mmCIF file of C-alpha atoms in Angstrom:
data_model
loop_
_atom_site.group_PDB
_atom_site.id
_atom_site.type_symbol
_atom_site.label_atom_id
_atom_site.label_comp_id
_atom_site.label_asym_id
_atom_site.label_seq_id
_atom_site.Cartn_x
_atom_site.Cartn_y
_atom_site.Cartn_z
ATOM 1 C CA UNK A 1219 60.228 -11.684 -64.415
ATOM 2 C CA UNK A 1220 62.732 -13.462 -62.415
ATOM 3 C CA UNK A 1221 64.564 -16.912 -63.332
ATOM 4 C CA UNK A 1222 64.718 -19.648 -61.221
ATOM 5 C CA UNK A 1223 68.253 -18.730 -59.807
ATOM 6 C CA UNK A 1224 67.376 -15.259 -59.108
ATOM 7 C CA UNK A 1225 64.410 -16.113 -57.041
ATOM 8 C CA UNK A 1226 65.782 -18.438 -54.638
ATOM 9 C CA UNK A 1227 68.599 -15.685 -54.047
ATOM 10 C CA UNK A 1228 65.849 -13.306 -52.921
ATOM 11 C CA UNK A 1229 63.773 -15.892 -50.741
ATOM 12 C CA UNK A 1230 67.223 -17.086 -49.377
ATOM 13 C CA UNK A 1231 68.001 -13.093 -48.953
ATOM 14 C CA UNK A 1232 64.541 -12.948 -47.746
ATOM 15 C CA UNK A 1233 64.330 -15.911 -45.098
ATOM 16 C CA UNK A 1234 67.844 -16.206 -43.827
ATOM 17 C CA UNK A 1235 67.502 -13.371 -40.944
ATOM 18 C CA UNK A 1236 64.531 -15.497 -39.120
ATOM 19 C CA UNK A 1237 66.229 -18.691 -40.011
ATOM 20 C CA UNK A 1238 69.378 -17.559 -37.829
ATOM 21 C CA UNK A 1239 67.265 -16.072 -35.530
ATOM 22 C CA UNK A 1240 65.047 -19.623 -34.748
ATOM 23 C CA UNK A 1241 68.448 -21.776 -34.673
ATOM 24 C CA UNK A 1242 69.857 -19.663 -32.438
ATOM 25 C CA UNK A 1243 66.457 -20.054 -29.918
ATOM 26 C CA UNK A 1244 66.533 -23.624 -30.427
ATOM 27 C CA UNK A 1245 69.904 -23.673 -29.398
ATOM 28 C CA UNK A 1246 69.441 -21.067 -26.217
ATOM 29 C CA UNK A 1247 66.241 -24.035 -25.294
ATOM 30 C CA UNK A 1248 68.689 -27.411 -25.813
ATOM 31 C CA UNK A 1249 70.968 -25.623 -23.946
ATOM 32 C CA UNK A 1250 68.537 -24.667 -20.530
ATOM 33 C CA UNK A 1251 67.117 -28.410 -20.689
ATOM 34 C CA UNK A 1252 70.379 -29.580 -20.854
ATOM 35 C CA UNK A 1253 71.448 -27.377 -17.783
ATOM 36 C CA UNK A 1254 68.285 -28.161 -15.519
ATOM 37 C CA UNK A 1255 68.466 -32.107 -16.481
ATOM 38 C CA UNK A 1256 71.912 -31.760 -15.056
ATOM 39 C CA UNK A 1257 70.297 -30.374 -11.898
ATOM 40 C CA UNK A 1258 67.501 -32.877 -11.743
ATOM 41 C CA UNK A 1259 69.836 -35.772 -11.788
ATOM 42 C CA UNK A 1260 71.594 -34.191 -9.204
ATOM 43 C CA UNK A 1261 69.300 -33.390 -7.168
ATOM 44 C CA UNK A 1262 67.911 -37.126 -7.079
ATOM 45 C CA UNK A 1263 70.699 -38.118 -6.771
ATOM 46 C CA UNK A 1264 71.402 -36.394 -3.712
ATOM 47 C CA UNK A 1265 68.153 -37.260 -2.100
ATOM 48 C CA UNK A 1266 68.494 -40.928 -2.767
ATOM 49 C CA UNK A 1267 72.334 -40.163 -0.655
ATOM 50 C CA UNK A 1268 69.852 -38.206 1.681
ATOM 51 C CA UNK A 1269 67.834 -41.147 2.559
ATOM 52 C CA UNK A 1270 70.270 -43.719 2.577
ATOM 53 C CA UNK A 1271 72.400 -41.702 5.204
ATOM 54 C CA UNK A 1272 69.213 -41.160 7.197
ATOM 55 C CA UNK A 1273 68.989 -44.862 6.940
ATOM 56 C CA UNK A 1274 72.363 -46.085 7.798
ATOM 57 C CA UNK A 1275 72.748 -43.668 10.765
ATOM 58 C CA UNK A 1276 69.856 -44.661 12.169
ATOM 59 C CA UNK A 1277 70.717 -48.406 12.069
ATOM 60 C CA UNK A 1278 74.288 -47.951 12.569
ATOM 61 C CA UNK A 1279 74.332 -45.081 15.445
ATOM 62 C CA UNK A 1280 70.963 -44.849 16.481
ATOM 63 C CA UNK A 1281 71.106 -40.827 15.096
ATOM 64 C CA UNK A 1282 69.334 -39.937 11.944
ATOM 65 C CA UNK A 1283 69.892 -35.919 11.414
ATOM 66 C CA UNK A 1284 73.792 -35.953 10.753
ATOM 67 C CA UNK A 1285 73.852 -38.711 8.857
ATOM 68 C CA UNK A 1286 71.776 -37.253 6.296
ATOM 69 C CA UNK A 1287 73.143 -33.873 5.879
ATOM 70 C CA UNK A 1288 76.703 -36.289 5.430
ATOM 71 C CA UNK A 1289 74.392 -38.815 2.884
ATOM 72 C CA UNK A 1290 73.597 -35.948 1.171
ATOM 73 C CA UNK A 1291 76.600 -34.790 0.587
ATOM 74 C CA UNK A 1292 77.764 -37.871 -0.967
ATOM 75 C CA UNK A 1293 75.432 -37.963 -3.158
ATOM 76 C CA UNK A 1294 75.590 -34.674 -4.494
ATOM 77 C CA UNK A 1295 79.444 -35.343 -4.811
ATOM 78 C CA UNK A 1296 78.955 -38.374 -6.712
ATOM 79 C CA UNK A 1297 76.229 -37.168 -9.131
ATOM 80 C CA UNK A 1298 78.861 -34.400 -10.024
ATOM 81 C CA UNK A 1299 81.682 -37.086 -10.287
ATOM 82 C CA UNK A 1300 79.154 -38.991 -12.782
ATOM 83 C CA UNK A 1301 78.522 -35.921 -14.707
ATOM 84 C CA UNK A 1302 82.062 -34.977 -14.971
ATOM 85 C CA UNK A 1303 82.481 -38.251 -16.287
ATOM 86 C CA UNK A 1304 79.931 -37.642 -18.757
ATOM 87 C CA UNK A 1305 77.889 -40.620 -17.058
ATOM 88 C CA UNK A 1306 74.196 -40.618 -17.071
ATOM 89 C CA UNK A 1307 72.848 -40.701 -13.710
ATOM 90 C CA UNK A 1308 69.358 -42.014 -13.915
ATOM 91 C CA UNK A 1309 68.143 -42.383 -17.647
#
């Protein structure tokens, strides 16, 4: 028979492989929702820059295509300045 002390060394001895093994997936998971909210913020970001460009050149120069491509780029440029930053974007 086993004390007290000499059973929770063999569950710990027991356990401690699959314990490792489910931190480290829970940490691969955090890690990929962390990446792809980065690129959803970004990616709003730079549609919201893709509109507004659309917008403004149409108003302002009567043109819409450039203007996006160039709205787009800001706001791809500023959603990676904001993350840089360490800024949330759109929470």
């Amino acid at each position: 028979m086993l004390n007290r002390e000499q059973a929770k060394a063999a569950s710990e001895a027991v356990l401690e492989p699959k314990r490792k093994k489910l931190n480290e997936k829970s940490k691969k998971r955090l890690k990929r929702k962390q990446y792809w909210e980065a690129h959803r913020q970004k990616g709003m970001v730079g549609l919201i820059g893709f509109g507004l460009g659309g917008v403004v050149g149409y108003y302002l120069a009567g043109d819409v295509f450039p203007w996006n491509i160039f709205g787009l780029a800001i706001g791809f440029a500023l959603a990676t300045l904001y993350r840089c930053f360490g800024t949330p974007v759109n929470k």
